[in-house]
Amino acid sequence: MTCGTRGRGAVIGAVLGLAVTAAGLPALAQTETPAPTWSLAIHGGAGTIERDRMTPAQDTAYREALEKALAAGSAVLAAGGSALDAVQAAVELMEDDPLFNAGRGAVFTAAGRNELDAAVMDGTNRAAGAVAGLTTTRHPIAAARAVMEKSPHVFLIGEGAETFAASQGLEQVPPSFFFTERRWQGLVQTLRQRGLPIPARPEGAPPPPAVPMADNDPSAPPLNERKFGTVGAVALDSHGRLAAATSTGGTSAKQWGRVGDVPVIGAGTYASNAEGCAVSATGDGEFYIRASVARDICARMAAGATGQAAGQAEVDDALSLGGYGGVIVMDRAGIPDFALTTSGMYRGAVSSAAPARVAIYADEEEQ
Ligand code: ASP
């Protein structure tokens, strides 16, 4: 199902109070809304997220979590802090929240492990840092930032990345820190469907619950839910700097050291002040890599496209290959845009000129 169209995406912008007209132009000239001096947009994953499958408690829990992440990032920006610090603050909050597939609450590999990927990019100089396959670093986004700022490299993986993160003083936790019952049950279900063996519960995980999770437990998945749950943030700070950050556990039951688009610079994450864009993606990573979604959005914007048009063209391109998902885009004027090809994407935005807004469903109207 394709829920995304250029028109609908523009409506989402407007619904979120994001100063975008139906033509994709900033509403500033028409409404005299002051131009934002800083601006932040976030996502918590896209996928099959439908109203009638979400309980009120789940709906509320996600909205509150998004609001908290917006508050963390906007506190940095409102105090004159950097776009990099803001996207990291927002992403770290979501990494700690078991509702999202990043950090604690990440999906499991087929072998029953949490292997975490993240990337960050500084638009001012196109410096970037990425990590893949982390298992003990509490905040993978902090590890990606350290790769960017404290190493001569861009992309570190596995044990080496973990050793580097620890050497930089980043908090290390036992792998069971990332365990959640919800994701474990999701893994078991997926492995059964695929006829794959079910691994032993990870060491240090709590014993299985005696009573199955209740439907109104916000941490319980809606039945047959198919969503991704990656988290990301894009920001413009009051010095005009753009940055993007993305963090994920990848896809449930992934095998053989699989890495998706998130830490691949130009696929799931990209920022460039020269081109006036910052992008964070969520979706079927294999297709987002093949479509080089984030980089191509920036190229389209450099050629004059709005963030909305560029974002929608690229998520549509990924869909033409077979991959669903969504993106958040920030332009140099601080206008955030959202584009998706799924029935929902957890998302939100806030700026110096507009209060925090969050949305979940693709067709969502005013909150
Ligand atoms: N894009 C991520 C991946 O393929 C999954 C997600 O967006 O949740 O690893």
Short mmCIF file of N, CA, C and O in Angstrom, two decimals, residues 3-5 54 100 127 227 334 340:
data_model
loop_
_atom_site.label_atom_id
_atom_site.label_comp_id
_atom_site.label_asym_id
_atom_site.label_seq_id
_atom_site.Cartn_x
_atom_site.Cartn_y
_atom_site.Cartn_z
N CYS A 3 0.78 4.97 0.91
CA CYS A 3 0.00 6.03 1.54
C CYS A 3 0.57 7.39 1.20
O CYS A 3 -0.09 8.39 1.38
N GLY A 4 1.81 7.41 0.74
CA GLY A 4 2.45 8.71 0.53
C GLY A 4 2.18 9.28 -0.85
O GLY A 4 2.30 8.59 -1.85
N THR A 5 1.81 10.53 -0.89
CA THR A 5 1.74 11.26 -2.15
C THR A 5 2.32 12.62 -1.85
O THR A 5 2.39 13.04 -0.71
N MET A 54 -4.10 0.24 17.43
CA MET A 54 -3.41 0.84 18.59
C MET A 54 -4.43 1.03 19.70
O MET A 54 -5.51 1.57 19.47
N PHE A 100 10.83 2.19 21.42
CA PHE A 100 11.44 2.33 20.09
C PHE A 100 12.49 1.25 19.84
O PHE A 100 13.13 0.74 20.76
N ALA A 127 31.24 16.14 7.99
CA ALA A 127 31.88 15.12 8.82
C ALA A 127 30.79 14.13 9.22
O ALA A 127 29.62 14.51 9.42
N LYS A 227 6.10 -2.76 11.88
CA LYS A 227 6.67 -1.42 11.86
C LYS A 227 8.14 -1.51 12.19
O LYS A 227 8.62 -2.51 12.70
N GLY A 334 14.89 26.00 8.20
CA GLY A 334 14.29 25.43 9.42
C GLY A 334 12.90 24.87 9.18
O GLY A 334 12.13 24.66 10.12
N LEU A 340 6.33 9.64 3.60
CA LEU A 340 6.26 8.23 3.96
C LEU A 340 5.44 7.44 2.96
O LEU A 340 4.62 8.01 2.24
#
